[in-house]
Structure formats: C-alpha cells, structure tokens
PDB file of N, CA, C and O in Angstrom:
ATOM      1  N   MET B   1      -3.900   3.118  13.193  1.00  0.00           N
ATOM      2  CA  MET B   1      -4.074   3.720  11.885  1.00  0.00           C
ATOM      3  C   MET B   1      -5.411   3.259  11.328  1.00  0.00           C
ATOM      4  O   MET B   1      -5.679   2.081  11.254  1.00  0.00           O
ATOM      5  N   SER B   2      -6.223   4.161  10.951  1.00  0.00           N
ATOM      6  CA  SER B   2      -7.508   3.799  10.348  1.00  0.00           C
ATOM      7  C   SER B   2      -7.348   3.773   8.832  1.00  0.00           C
ATOM      8  O   SER B   2      -6.387   4.291   8.286  1.00  0.00           O
ATOM      9  N   GLU B   3      -8.312   3.170   8.170  1.00  0.00           N
ATOM     10  CA  GLU B   3      -8.264   3.107   6.716  1.00  0.00           C
ATOM     11  C   GLU B   3      -8.235   4.503   6.124  1.00  0.00           C
ATOM     12  O   GLU B   3      -7.663   4.739   5.075  1.00  0.00           O
ATOM     13  N   ARG B   4      -8.830   5.467   6.823  1.00  0.00           N
ATOM     14  CA  ARG B   4      -8.862   6.837   6.325  1.00  0.00           C
ATOM     15  C   ARG B   4      -7.505   7.520   6.431  1.00  0.00           C
ATOM     16  O   ARG B   4      -7.314   8.584   5.878  1.00  0.00           O
ATOM     17  N   SER B   5      -6.558   6.925   7.145  1.00  0.00           N
ATOM     18  CA  SER B   5      -5.226   7.508   7.258  1.00  0.00           C
ATOM     19  C   SER B   5      -4.493   7.477   5.922  1.00  0.00           C
ATOM     20  O   SER B   5      -3.653   8.303   5.652  1.00  0.00           O
ATOM     21  N   ILE B   6      -4.811   6.490   5.108  1.00  0.00           N
ATOM     22  CA  ILE B   6      -4.184   6.348   3.796  1.00  0.00           C
ATOM     23  C   ILE B   6      -5.154   6.875   2.749  1.00  0.00           C
ATOM     24  O   ILE B   6      -6.300   6.441   2.674  1.00  0.00           O
ATOM     25  N   THR B   7      -4.695   7.814   1.947  1.00  0.00           N
ATOM     26  CA  THR B   7      -5.499   8.347   0.855  1.00  0.00           C
ATOM     27  C   THR B   7      -5.059   7.652  -0.429  1.00  0.00           C
ATOM     28  O   THR B   7      -3.889   7.738  -0.811  1.00  0.00           O
ATOM     29  N   TRP B   8      -5.984   6.948  -1.050  1.00  0.00           N
ATOM     30  CA  TRP B   8      -5.680   6.224  -2.285  1.00  0.00           C
ATOM     31  C   TRP B   8      -6.144   7.044  -3.482  1.00  0.00           C
ATOM     32  O   TRP B   8      -7.273   7.506  -3.536  1.00  0.00           O
ATOM     33  N   THR B   9      -5.245   7.211  -4.454  1.00  0.00           N
ATOM     34  CA  THR B   9      -5.535   7.956  -5.676  1.00  0.00           C
ATOM     35  C   THR B   9      -5.344   7.024  -6.862  1.00  0.00           C
ATOM     36  O   THR B   9      -4.303   6.357  -6.978  1.00  0.00           O
ATOM     37  N   GLN B  10      -6.329   6.978  -7.742  1.00  0.00           N
ATOM     38  CA  GLN B  10      -6.225   6.120  -8.917  1.00  0.00           C
ATOM     39  C   GLN B  10      -5.333   6.777  -9.963  1.00  0.00           C
ATOM     40  O   GLN B  10      -5.500   7.948 -10.296  1.00  0.00           O
ATOM     41  N   ALA B  11      -4.382   6.000 -10.458  1.00  0.00           N
ATOM     42  CA  ALA B  11      -3.482   6.491 -11.507  1.00  0.00           C
ATOM     43  C   ALA B  11      -4.219   6.494 -12.848  1.00  0.00           C
ATOM     44  O   ALA B  11      -5.184   5.750 -13.046  1.00  0.00           O
ATOM     45  N   SER B  12      -3.761   7.351 -13.752  1.00  0.00           N
ATOM     46  CA  SER B  12      -4.363   7.410 -15.081  1.00  0.00           C
ATOM     47  C   SER B  12      -3.305   7.836 -16.092  1.00  0.00           C
ATOM     48  O   SER B  12      -2.294   8.443 -15.743  1.00  0.00           O
ATOM     49  N   VAL B  13      -3.578   7.519 -17.346  1.00  0.00           N
ATOM     50  CA  VAL B  13      -2.737   7.940 -18.456  1.00  0.00           C
ATOM     51  C   VAL B  13      -3.665   8.530 -19.503  1.00  0.00           C
ATOM     52  O   VAL B  13      -4.625   7.879 -19.921  1.00  0.00           O
ATOM     53  N   ALA B  14      -3.400   9.774 -19.892  1.00  0.00           N
ATOM     54  CA  ALA B  14      -4.226  10.483 -20.875  1.00  0.00           C
ATOM     55  C   ALA B  14      -5.703  10.430 -20.471  1.00  0.00           C
ATOM     56  O   ALA B  14      -6.574  10.142 -21.291  1.00  0.00           O
ATOM     57  N   ASN B  15      -5.955  10.667 -19.185  1.00  0.00           N
ATOM     58  CA  ASN B  15      -7.304  10.663 -18.611  1.00  0.00           C
ATOM     59  C   ASN B  15      -8.010   9.307 -18.673  1.00  0.00           C
ATOM     60  O   ASN B  15      -9.225   9.227 -18.534  1.00  0.00           O
ATOM     61  N   VAL B  16      -7.261   8.237 -18.905  1.00  0.00           N
ATOM     62  CA  VAL B  16      -7.817   6.878 -18.874  1.00  0.00           C
ATOM     63  C   VAL B  16      -7.393   6.259 -17.545  1.00  0.00           C
ATOM     64  O   VAL B  16      -6.203   6.108 -17.278  1.00  0.00           O
ATOM     65  N   PRO B  17      -8.363   5.927 -16.684  1.00  0.00           N
ATOM     66  CA  PRO B  17      -8.019   5.369 -15.383  1.00  0.00           C
ATOM     67  C   PRO B  17      -7.362   3.991 -15.511  1.00  0.00           C
ATOM     68  O   PRO B  17      -7.775   3.168 -16.332  1.00  0.00           O
ATOM     69  N   LEU B  18      -6.329   3.791 -14.721  1.00  0.00           N
ATOM     70  CA  LEU B  18      -5.621   2.515 -14.705  1.00  0.00           C
ATOM     71  C   LEU B  18      -6.064   1.699 -13.506  1.00  0.00           C
ATOM     72  O   LEU B  18      -6.648   2.226 -12.564  1.00  0.00           O
ATOM     73  N   ARG B  19      -5.749   0.431 -13.510  1.00  0.00           N
ATOM     74  CA  ARG B  19      -6.035  -0.425 -12.359  1.00  0.00           C
ATOM     75  C   ARG B  19      -4.839  -0.366 -11.417  1.00  0.00           C
ATOM     76  O   ARG B  19      -4.202  -1.368 -11.109  1.00  0.00           O
ATOM     77  N   ARG B  20      -4.506   0.859 -11.006  1.00  0.00           N
ATOM     78  CA  ARG B  20      -3.375   1.126 -10.116  1.00  0.00           C
ATOM     79  C   ARG B  20      -3.758   2.280  -9.203  1.00  0.00           C
ATOM     80  O   ARG B  20      -4.301   3.286  -9.661  1.00  0.00           O
ATOM     81  N   PHE B  21      -3.480   2.100  -7.928  1.00  0.00           N
ATOM     82  CA  PHE B  21      -3.781   3.111  -6.928  1.00  0.00           C
ATOM     83  C   PHE B  21      -2.521   3.389  -6.130  1.00  0.00           C
ATOM     84  O   PHE B  21      -1.775   2.465  -5.799  1.00  0.00           O
ATOM     85  N   VAL B  22      -2.273   4.656  -5.837  1.00  0.00           N
ATOM     86  CA  VAL B  22      -1.114   5.062  -5.047  1.00  0.00           C
ATOM     87  C   VAL B  22      -1.639   5.577  -3.712  1.00  0.00           C
ATOM     88  O   VAL B  22      -2.572   6.393  -3.672  1.00  0.00           O
ATOM     89  N   GLY B  23      -1.026   5.092  -2.631  1.00  0.00           N
ATOM     90  CA  GLY B  23      -1.452   5.479  -1.297  1.00  0.00           C
ATOM     91  C   GLY B  23      -0.510   6.488  -0.680  1.00  0.00           C
ATOM     92  O   GLY B  23       0.710   6.349  -0.762  1.00  0.00           O
ATOM     93  N   HIS B  24      -1.088   7.519  -0.071  1.00  0.00           N
ATOM     94  CA  HIS B  24      -0.317   8.564   0.608  1.00  0.00           C
ATOM     95  C   HIS B  24      -0.816   8.721   2.037  1.00  0.00           C
ATOM     96  O   HIS B  24      -2.004   8.576   2.304  1.00  0.00           O
ATOM     97  N   VAL B  25       0.100   9.035   2.925  1.00  0.00           N
ATOM     98  CA  VAL B  25      -0.244   9.505   4.260  1.00  0.00           C
ATOM     99  C   VAL B  25       0.330  10.913   4.309  1.00  0.00           C
ATOM    100  O   VAL B  25       1.545  11.097   4.294  1.00  0.00           O
ATOM    101  N   GLY B  26      -0.562  11.890   4.278  1.00  0.00           N
ATOM    102  CA  GLY B  26      -0.105  13.272   4.113  1.00  0.00           C
ATOM    103  C   GLY B  26       0.590  13.367   2.766  1.00  0.00           C
ATOM    104  O   GLY B  26       0.115  12.819   1.768  1.00  0.00           O
ATOM    105  N   PRO B  27       1.763  14.006   2.710  1.00  0.00           N
ATOM    106  CA  PRO B  27       2.465  14.156   1.439  1.00  0.00           C
ATOM    107  C   PRO B  27       3.372  12.961   1.087  1.00  0.00           C
ATOM    108  O   PRO B  27       3.970  12.928   0.028  1.00  0.00           O
ATOM    109  N   VAL B  28       3.444  11.967   1.963  1.00  0.00           N
ATOM    110  CA  VAL B  28       4.380  10.853   1.776  1.00  0.00           C
ATOM    111  C   VAL B  28       3.708   9.678   1.059  1.00  0.00           C
ATOM    112  O   VAL B  28       2.683   9.164   1.517  1.00  0.00           O
ATOM    113  N   GLU B  29       4.305   9.249  -0.060  1.00  0.00           N
ATOM    114  CA  GLU B  29       3.818   8.051  -0.742  1.00  0.00           C
ATOM    115  C   GLU B  29       4.255   6.840   0.068  1.00  0.00           C
ATOM    116  O   GLU B  29       5.447   6.640   0.303  1.00  0.00           O
ATOM    117  N   VAL B  30       3.279   6.037   0.498  1.00  0.00           N
ATOM    118  CA  VAL B  30       3.597   4.886   1.338  1.00  0.00           C
ATOM    119  C   VAL B  30       3.386   3.556   0.634  1.00  0.00           C
ATOM    120  O   VAL B  30       3.938   2.537   1.050  1.00  0.00           O
ATOM    121  N   GLY B  31       2.585   3.521  -0.431  1.00  0.00           N
ATOM    122  CA  GLY B  31       2.350   2.246  -1.082  1.00  0.00           C
ATOM    123  C   GLY B  31       1.598   2.377  -2.384  1.00  0.00           C
ATOM    124  O   GLY B  31       1.142   3.454  -2.758  1.00  0.00           O
ATOM    125  N   ALA B  32       1.477   1.234  -3.044  1.00  0.00           N
ATOM    126  CA  ALA B  32       0.734   1.164  -4.300  1.00  0.00           C
ATOM    127  C   ALA B  32       0.043  -0.191  -4.381  1.00  0.00           C
ATOM    128  O   ALA B  32       0.524  -1.186  -3.841  1.00  0.00           O
ATOM    129  N   VAL B  33      -1.094  -0.196  -5.049  1.00  0.00           N
ATOM    130  CA  VAL B  33      -1.866  -1.407  -5.296  1.00  0.00           C
ATOM    131  C   VAL B  33      -2.186  -1.411  -6.783  1.00  0.00           C
ATOM    132  O   VAL B  33      -2.675  -0.412  -7.312  1.00  0.00           O
ATOM    133  N   GLU B  34      -1.877  -2.523  -7.465  1.00  0.00           N
ATOM    134  CA  GLU B  34      -2.185  -2.582  -8.888  1.00  0.00           C
ATOM    135  C   GLU B  34      -2.542  -3.996  -9.309  1.00  0.00           C
ATOM    136  O   GLU B  34      -2.125  -4.961  -8.686  1.00  0.00           O
ATOM    137  N   PHE B  35      -3.320  -4.086 -10.373  1.00  0.00           N
ATOM    138  CA  PHE B  35      -3.760  -5.380 -10.872  1.00  0.00           C
ATOM    139  C   PHE B  35      -2.681  -5.986 -11.743  1.00  0.00           C
ATOM    140  O   PHE B  35      -2.156  -5.343 -12.658  1.00  0.00           O
ATOM    141  N   ASP B  36      -2.343  -7.231 -11.467  1.00  0.00           N
ATOM    142  CA  ASP B  36      -1.370  -7.994 -12.248  1.00  0.00           C
ATOM    143  C   ASP B  36      -2.167  -8.932 -13.147  1.00  0.00           C
ATOM    144  O   ASP B  36      -2.630  -9.984 -12.702  1.00  0.00           O
ATOM    145  N   GLY B  37      -2.356  -8.525 -14.389  1.00  0.00           N
ATOM    146  CA  GLY B  37      -3.181  -9.288 -15.317  1.00  0.00           C
ATOM    147  C   GLY B  37      -2.648 -10.668 -15.628  1.00  0.00           C
ATOM    148  O   GLY B  37      -3.423 -11.589 -15.884  1.00  0.00           O
ATOM    149  N   SER B  38      -1.332 -10.857 -15.606  1.00  0.00           N
ATOM    150  CA  SER B  38      -0.779 -12.175 -15.928  1.00  0.00           C
ATOM    151  C   SER B  38      -1.080 -13.191 -14.834  1.00  0.00           C
ATOM    152  O   SER B  38      -1.253 -14.369 -15.119  1.00  0.00           O
ATOM    153  N   ASN B  39      -1.161 -12.751 -13.595  1.00  0.00           N
ATOM    154  CA  ASN B  39      -1.475 -13.649 -12.488  1.00  0.00           C
ATOM    155  C   ASN B  39      -2.920 -13.509 -12.005  1.00  0.00           C
ATOM    156  O   ASN B  39      -3.361 -14.255 -11.136  1.00  0.00           O
ATOM    157  N   ARG B  40      -3.618 -12.498 -12.535  1.00  0.00           N
ATOM    158  CA  ARG B  40      -4.997 -12.197 -12.147  1.00  0.00           C
ATOM    159  C   ARG B  40      -5.130 -11.985 -10.636  1.00  0.00           C
ATOM    160  O   ARG B  40      -6.045 -12.468  -9.993  1.00  0.00           O
ATOM    161  N   LEU B  41      -4.155 -11.275 -10.102  1.00  0.00           N
ATOM    162  CA  LEU B  41      -4.141 -10.921  -8.685  1.00  0.00           C
ATOM    163  C   LEU B  41      -3.845  -9.435  -8.543  1.00  0.00           C
ATOM    164  O   LEU B  41      -3.251  -8.825  -9.428  1.00  0.00           O
ATOM    165  N   TRP B  42      -4.235  -8.879  -7.410  1.00  0.00           N
ATOM    166  CA  TRP B  42      -3.870  -7.513  -7.065  1.00  0.00           C
ATOM    167  C   TRP B  42      -2.593  -7.581  -6.251  1.00  0.00           C
ATOM    168  O   TRP B  42      -2.483  -8.376  -5.316  1.00  0.00           O
ATOM    169  N   THR B  43      -1.621  -6.763  -6.607  1.00  0.00           N
ATOM    170  CA  THR B  43      -0.336  -6.738  -5.926  1.00  0.00           C
ATOM    171  C   THR B  43      -0.183  -5.423  -5.182  1.00  0.00           C
ATOM    172  O   THR B  43      -0.503  -4.373  -5.725  1.00  0.00           O
ATOM    173  N   TRP B  44       0.289  -5.513  -3.936  1.00  0.00           N
ATOM    174  CA  TRP B  44       0.590  -4.292  -3.187  1.00  0.00           C
ATOM    175  C   TRP B  44       2.096  -4.230  -2.985  1.00  0.00           C
ATOM    176  O   TRP B  44       2.783  -5.258  -2.961  1.00  0.00           O
ATOM    177  N   SER B  45       2.609  -3.012  -2.886  1.00  0.00           N
ATOM    178  CA  SER B  45       4.045  -2.811  -2.657  1.00  0.00           C
ATOM    179  C   SER B  45       4.233  -1.471  -1.961  1.00  0.00           C
ATOM    180  O   SER B  45       3.310  -0.675  -1.854  1.00  0.00           O
ATOM    181  N   SER B  46       5.454  -1.255  -1.476  1.00  0.00           N
ATOM    182  CA  SER B  46       5.750  -0.003  -0.789  1.00  0.00           C
ATOM    183  C   SER B  46       7.143   0.480  -1.146  1.00  0.00           C
ATOM    184  O   SER B  46       8.082  -0.317  -1.177  1.00  0.00           O
ATOM    185  N   PRO B  47       7.289   1.781  -1.378  1.00  0.00           N
ATOM    186  CA  PRO B  47       8.630   2.329  -1.613  1.00  0.00           C
ATOM    187  C   PRO B  47       9.418   2.456  -0.298  1.00  0.00           C
ATOM    188  O   PRO B  47      10.593   2.770  -0.330  1.00  0.00           O
ATOM    189  N   LEU B  48       8.770   2.177   0.831  1.00  0.00           N
ATOM    190  CA  LEU B  48       9.433   2.308   2.128  1.00  0.00           C
ATOM    191  C   LEU B  48      10.383   1.152   2.424  1.00  0.00           C
ATOM    192  O   LEU B  48      11.289   1.284   3.236  1.00  0.00           O
ATOM    193  N   ALA B  49      10.162   0.010   1.779  1.00  0.00           N
ATOM    194  CA  ALA B  49      11.020  -1.158   1.988  1.00  0.00           C
ATOM    195  C   ALA B  49      11.069  -1.962   0.695  1.00  0.00           C
ATOM    196  O   ALA B  49      10.037  -2.265   0.104  1.00  0.00           O
ATOM    197  N   GLU B  50      12.254  -2.314   0.287  1.00  0.00           N
ATOM    198  CA  GLU B  50      12.458  -3.009  -0.982  1.00  0.00           C
ATOM    199  C   GLU B  50      11.734  -4.359  -1.049  1.00  0.00           C
ATOM    200  O   GLU B  50      11.261  -4.768  -2.097  1.00  0.00           O
ATOM    201  N   ASP B  51      11.648  -5.044   0.081  1.00  0.00           N
ATOM    202  CA  ASP B  51      11.051  -6.377   0.095  1.00  0.00           C
ATOM    203  C   ASP B  51       9.586  -6.381   0.535  1.00  0.00           C
ATOM    204  O   ASP B  51       9.042  -7.417   0.893  1.00  0.00           O
ATOM    205  N   ALA B  52       8.932  -5.237   0.485  1.00  0.00           N
ATOM    206  CA  ALA B  52       7.541  -5.127   0.901  1.00  0.00           C
ATOM    207  C   ALA B  52       6.618  -5.295  -0.296  1.00  0.00           C
ATOM    208  O   ALA B  52       6.534  -4.419  -1.149  1.00  0.00           O
ATOM    209  N   TRP B  53       5.939  -6.430  -0.359  1.00  0.00           N
ATOM    210  CA  TRP B  53       4.972  -6.669  -1.416  1.00  0.00           C
ATOM    211  C   TRP B  53       4.124  -7.877  -1.037  1.00  0.00           C
ATOM    212  O   TRP B  53       4.493  -8.662  -0.175  1.00  0.00           O
ATOM    213  N   GLY B  54       2.989  -7.991  -1.680  1.00  0.00           N
ATOM    214  CA  GLY B  54       2.118  -9.136  -1.458  1.00  0.00           C
ATOM    215  C   GLY B  54       1.016  -9.153  -2.497  1.00  0.00           C
ATOM    216  O   GLY B  54       0.914  -8.252  -3.327  1.00  0.00           O
ATOM    217  N   HIS B  55       0.205 -10.199  -2.448  1.00  0.00           N
ATOM    218  CA  HIS B  55      -0.874 -10.374  -3.418  1.00  0.00           C
ATOM    219  C   HIS B  55      -2.201 -10.577  -2.701  1.00  0.00           C
ATOM    220  O   HIS B  55      -2.234 -11.034  -1.563  1.00  0.00           O
ATOM    221  N   ALA B  56      -3.283 -10.281  -3.394  1.00  0.00           N
ATOM    222  CA  ALA B  56      -4.631 -10.535  -2.894  1.00  0.00           C
ATOM    223  C   ALA B  56      -5.558 -10.771  -4.079  1.00  0.00           C
ATOM    224  O   ALA B  56      -5.230 -10.417  -5.213  1.00  0.00           O
ATOM    225  N   GLN B  57      -6.713 -11.341  -3.797  1.00  0.00           N
ATOM    226  CA  GLN B  57      -7.694 -11.626  -4.840  1.00  0.00           C
ATOM    227  C   GLN B  57      -8.444 -10.380  -5.315  1.00  0.00           C
ATOM    228  O   GLN B  57      -8.997 -10.380  -6.411  1.00  0.00           O
ATOM    229  N   SER B  58      -8.468  -9.343  -4.476  1.00  0.00           N
ATOM    230  CA  SER B  58      -9.246  -8.151  -4.821  1.00  0.00           C
ATOM    231  C   SER B  58      -8.462  -6.889  -4.486  1.00  0.00           C
ATOM    232  O   SER B  58      -7.487  -6.929  -3.724  1.00  0.00           O
ATOM    233  N   GLU B  59      -8.925  -5.790  -5.036  1.00  0.00           N
ATOM    234  CA  GLU B  59      -8.319  -4.482  -4.738  1.00  0.00           C
ATOM    235  C   GLU B  59      -8.413  -4.185  -3.239  1.00  0.00           C
ATOM    236  O   GLU B  59      -7.424  -3.791  -2.610  1.00  0.00           O
ATOM    237  N   ALA B  60      -9.584  -4.404  -2.656  1.00  0.00           N
ATOM    238  CA  ALA B  60      -9.772  -4.137  -1.226  1.00  0.00           C
ATOM    239  C   ALA B  60      -8.871  -5.033  -0.381  1.00  0.00           C
ATOM    240  O   ALA B  60      -8.297  -4.590   0.612  1.00  0.00           O
ATOM    241  N   GLY B  61      -8.727  -6.286  -0.780  1.00  0.00           N
ATOM    242  CA  GLY B  61      -7.861  -7.208  -0.051  1.00  0.00           C
ATOM    243  C   GLY B  61      -6.401  -6.782  -0.100  1.00  0.00           C
ATOM    244  O   GLY B  61      -5.675  -6.901   0.885  1.00  0.00           O
ATOM    245  N   ALA B  62      -5.969  -6.276  -1.258  1.00  0.00           N
ATOM    246  CA  ALA B  62      -4.589  -5.809  -1.390  1.00  0.00           C
ATOM    247  C   ALA B  62      -4.356  -4.576  -0.530  1.00  0.00           C
ATOM    248  O   ALA B  62      -3.326  -4.453   0.131  1.00  0.00           O
ATOM    249  N   LYS B  63      -5.322  -3.671  -0.506  1.00  0.00           N
ATOM    250  CA  LYS B  63      -5.190  -2.480   0.344  1.00  0.00           C
ATOM    251  C   LYS B  63      -5.146  -2.876   1.814  1.00  0.00           C
ATOM    252  O   LYS B  63      -4.356  -2.332   2.589  1.00  0.00           O
ATOM    253  N   GLN B  64      -5.960  -3.834   2.204  1.00  0.00           N
ATOM    254  CA  GLN B  64      -5.965  -4.302   3.586  1.00  0.00           C
ATOM    255  C   GLN B  64      -4.646  -5.000   3.923  1.00  0.00           C
ATOM    256  O   GLN B  64      -4.079  -4.778   4.991  1.00  0.00           O
ATOM    257  N   GLY B  65      -4.154  -5.837   3.019  1.00  0.00           N
ATOM    258  CA  GLY B  65      -2.869  -6.506   3.233  1.00  0.00           C
ATOM    259  C   GLY B  65      -1.744  -5.500   3.382  1.00  0.00           C
ATOM    260  O   GLY B  65      -0.856  -5.654   4.231  1.00  0.00           O
ATOM    261  N   PHE B  66      -1.773  -4.463   2.552  1.00  0.00           N
ATOM    262  CA  PHE B  66      -0.755  -3.423   2.660  1.00  0.00           C
ATOM    263  C   PHE B  66      -0.832  -2.732   4.013  1.00  0.00           C
ATOM    264  O   PHE B  66       0.186  -2.503   4.662  1.00  0.00           O
ATOM    265  N   GLU B  67      -2.041  -2.404   4.463  1.00  0.00           N
ATOM    266  CA  GLU B  67      -2.189  -1.708   5.738  1.00  0.00           C
ATOM    267  C   GLU B  67      -1.670  -2.569   6.895  1.00  0.00           C
ATOM    268  O   GLU B  67      -1.016  -2.054   7.800  1.00  0.00           O
ATOM    269  N   VAL B  68      -1.924  -3.869   6.851  1.00  0.00           N
ATOM    270  CA  VAL B  68      -1.408  -4.771   7.888  1.00  0.00           C
ATOM    271  C   VAL B  68       0.117  -4.739   7.881  1.00  0.00           C
ATOM    272  O   VAL B  68       0.759  -4.640   8.932  1.00  0.00           O
ATOM    273  N   TRP B  69       0.713  -4.812   6.704  1.00  0.00           N
ATOM    274  CA  TRP B  69       2.177  -4.741   6.619  1.00  0.00           C
ATOM    275  C   TRP B  69       2.689  -3.408   7.167  1.00  0.00           C
ATOM    276  O   TRP B  69       3.643  -3.370   7.944  1.00  0.00           O
ATOM    277  N   LEU B  70       2.045  -2.297   6.772  1.00  0.00           N
ATOM    278  CA  LEU B  70       2.506  -0.972   7.181  1.00  0.00           C
ATOM    279  C   LEU B  70       2.445  -0.818   8.695  1.00  0.00           C
ATOM    280  O   LEU B  70       3.376  -0.290   9.307  1.00  0.00           O
ATOM    281  N   ARG B  71       1.386  -1.301   9.315  1.00  0.00           N
ATOM    282  CA  ARG B  71       1.292  -1.231  10.782  1.00  0.00           C
ATOM    283  C   ARG B  71       2.462  -1.963  11.434  1.00  0.00           C
ATOM    284  O   ARG B  71       3.078  -1.452  12.362  1.00  0.00           O
ATOM    285  N   GLY B  72       2.748  -3.162  10.954  1.00  0.00           N
ATOM    286  CA  GLY B  72       3.866  -3.936  11.506  1.00  0.00           C
ATOM    287  C   GLY B  72       5.195  -3.254  11.282  1.00  0.00           C
ATOM    288  O   GLY B  72       6.055  -3.223  12.167  1.00  0.00           O
ATOM    289  N   TRP B  73       5.376  -2.703  10.102  1.00  0.00           N
ATOM    290  CA  TRP B  73       6.632  -2.025   9.772  1.00  0.00           C
ATOM    291  C   TRP B  73       6.833  -0.806  10.661  1.00  0.00           C
ATOM    292  O   TRP B  73       7.919  -0.553  11.160  1.00  0.00           O
ATOM    293  N   LEU B  74       5.753  -0.050  10.877  1.00  0.00           N
ATOM    294  CA  LEU B  74       5.846   1.146  11.714  1.00  0.00           C
ATOM    295  C   LEU B  74       6.140   0.817  13.174  1.00  0.00           C
ATOM    296  O   LEU B  74       6.749   1.623  13.879  1.00  0.00           O
ATOM    297  N   GLU B  75       5.741  -0.372  13.635  1.00  0.00           N
ATOM    298  CA  GLU B  75       6.024  -0.782  15.018  1.00  0.00           C
ATOM    299  C   GLU B  75       7.523  -0.783  15.300  1.00  0.00           C
ATOM    300  O   GLU B  75       7.942  -0.542  16.424  1.00  0.00           O
ATOM    301  N   ASN B  76       8.335  -1.041  14.285  1.00  0.00           N
ATOM    302  CA  ASN B  76       9.790  -1.029  14.452  1.00  0.00           C
ATOM    303  C   ASN B  76      10.304   0.334  14.906  1.00  0.00           C
ATOM    304  O   ASN B  76      11.382   0.424  15.496  1.00  0.00           O
ATOM    305  N   PHE B  77       9.557   1.384  14.629  1.00  0.00           N
ATOM    306  CA  PHE B  77       9.991   2.738  14.941  1.00  0.00           C
ATOM    307  C   PHE B  77       9.399   3.280  16.240  1.00  0.00           C
ATOM    308  O   PHE B  77       9.724   4.372  16.669  1.00  0.00           O
ATOM    309  N   ARG B  78       8.526   2.512  16.875  1.00  0.00           N
ATOM    310  CA  ARG B  78       7.877   2.979  18.107  1.00  0.00           C
ATOM    311  C   ARG B  78       8.872   3.417  19.168  1.00  0.00           C
ATOM    312  O   ARG B  78       8.690   4.485  19.765  1.00  0.00           O
ATOM    313  N   PRO B  79       9.962   2.670  19.437  1.00  0.00           N
ATOM    314  CA  PRO B  79      10.902   3.110  20.470  1.00  0.00           C
ATOM    315  C   PRO B  79      11.493   4.504  20.197  1.00  0.00           C
ATOM    316  O   PRO B  79      11.728   5.274  21.121  1.00  0.00           O
ATOM    317  N   PHE B  80      11.704   4.835  18.945  1.00  0.00           N
ATOM    318  CA  PHE B  80      12.262   6.132  18.591  1.00  0.00           C
ATOM    319  C   PHE B  80      11.235   7.256  18.744  1.00  0.00           C
ATOM    320  O   PHE B  80      11.565   8.374  19.093  1.00  0.00           O
ATOM    321  N   LEU B  81       9.984   6.924  18.438  1.00  0.00           N
ATOM    322  CA  LEU B  81       8.924   7.935  18.448  1.00  0.00           C
ATOM    323  C   LEU B  81       8.384   8.205  19.846  1.00  0.00           C
ATOM    324  O   LEU B  81       7.818   9.260  20.090  1.00  0.00           O
ATOM    325  N   GLU B  82       8.530   7.255  20.763  1.00  0.00           N
ATOM    326  CA  GLU B  82       7.994   7.432  22.104  1.00  0.00           C
ATOM    327  C   GLU B  82       8.913   8.207  23.020  1.00  0.00           C
ATOM    328  O   GLU B  82       8.509   8.625  24.080  1.00  0.00           O
ATOM    329  N   ARG B  83      10.142   8.392  22.648  1.00  0.00           N
ATOM    330  CA  ARG B  83      11.104   9.084  23.524  1.00  0.00           C
ATOM    331  C   ARG B  83      10.938  10.569  23.500  1.00  0.00           C
ATOM    332  O   ARG B  83      10.579  11.270  22.737  1.00  0.00           O
TER     333      ARG B  83
END
C-alpha cells in the first residue's frame, strides 16, 4: 500500500478547516487523524477496529503510524484474499 492509496480529506465546520483529517481508500472510510489539544499530540484511529488508535508528535507521523497499523491489520485477511 502506498501513501497515495489513502486519500486524506480535511474536515471543516462552516467552511472553517479543522485539525482533523479523514482517510478513505476508495469509498471506504479507513481512519482519522486529529490534533488532541489537551495532550498536544496527533491521534490516529480507525472505524475498522475498536482498539485501533495511537499518538504521534506530528500530523505526518500520525498518518504514517496509522498506515503501519492498517498494513498489519490487513495481513490478517491475506489467507482469505489469496484463495
């Protein structure tokens, strides 16, 4: 999976951009990255698994951390997809 596989869209409210990005692969929402002001960290999470989340110092780091998690998570499905 290349970085271009995930399309990140910045969320906004009333045309004001937020420090939150939603990631899609095709039409499927796979994750989100947002700034946690109380901890001053970027947090990534995924609707694909309840316990999928992590932190990073930067937006790019959170996106990279999410992609690493997603690759590992998808490996669980390889036996089903290769048949």
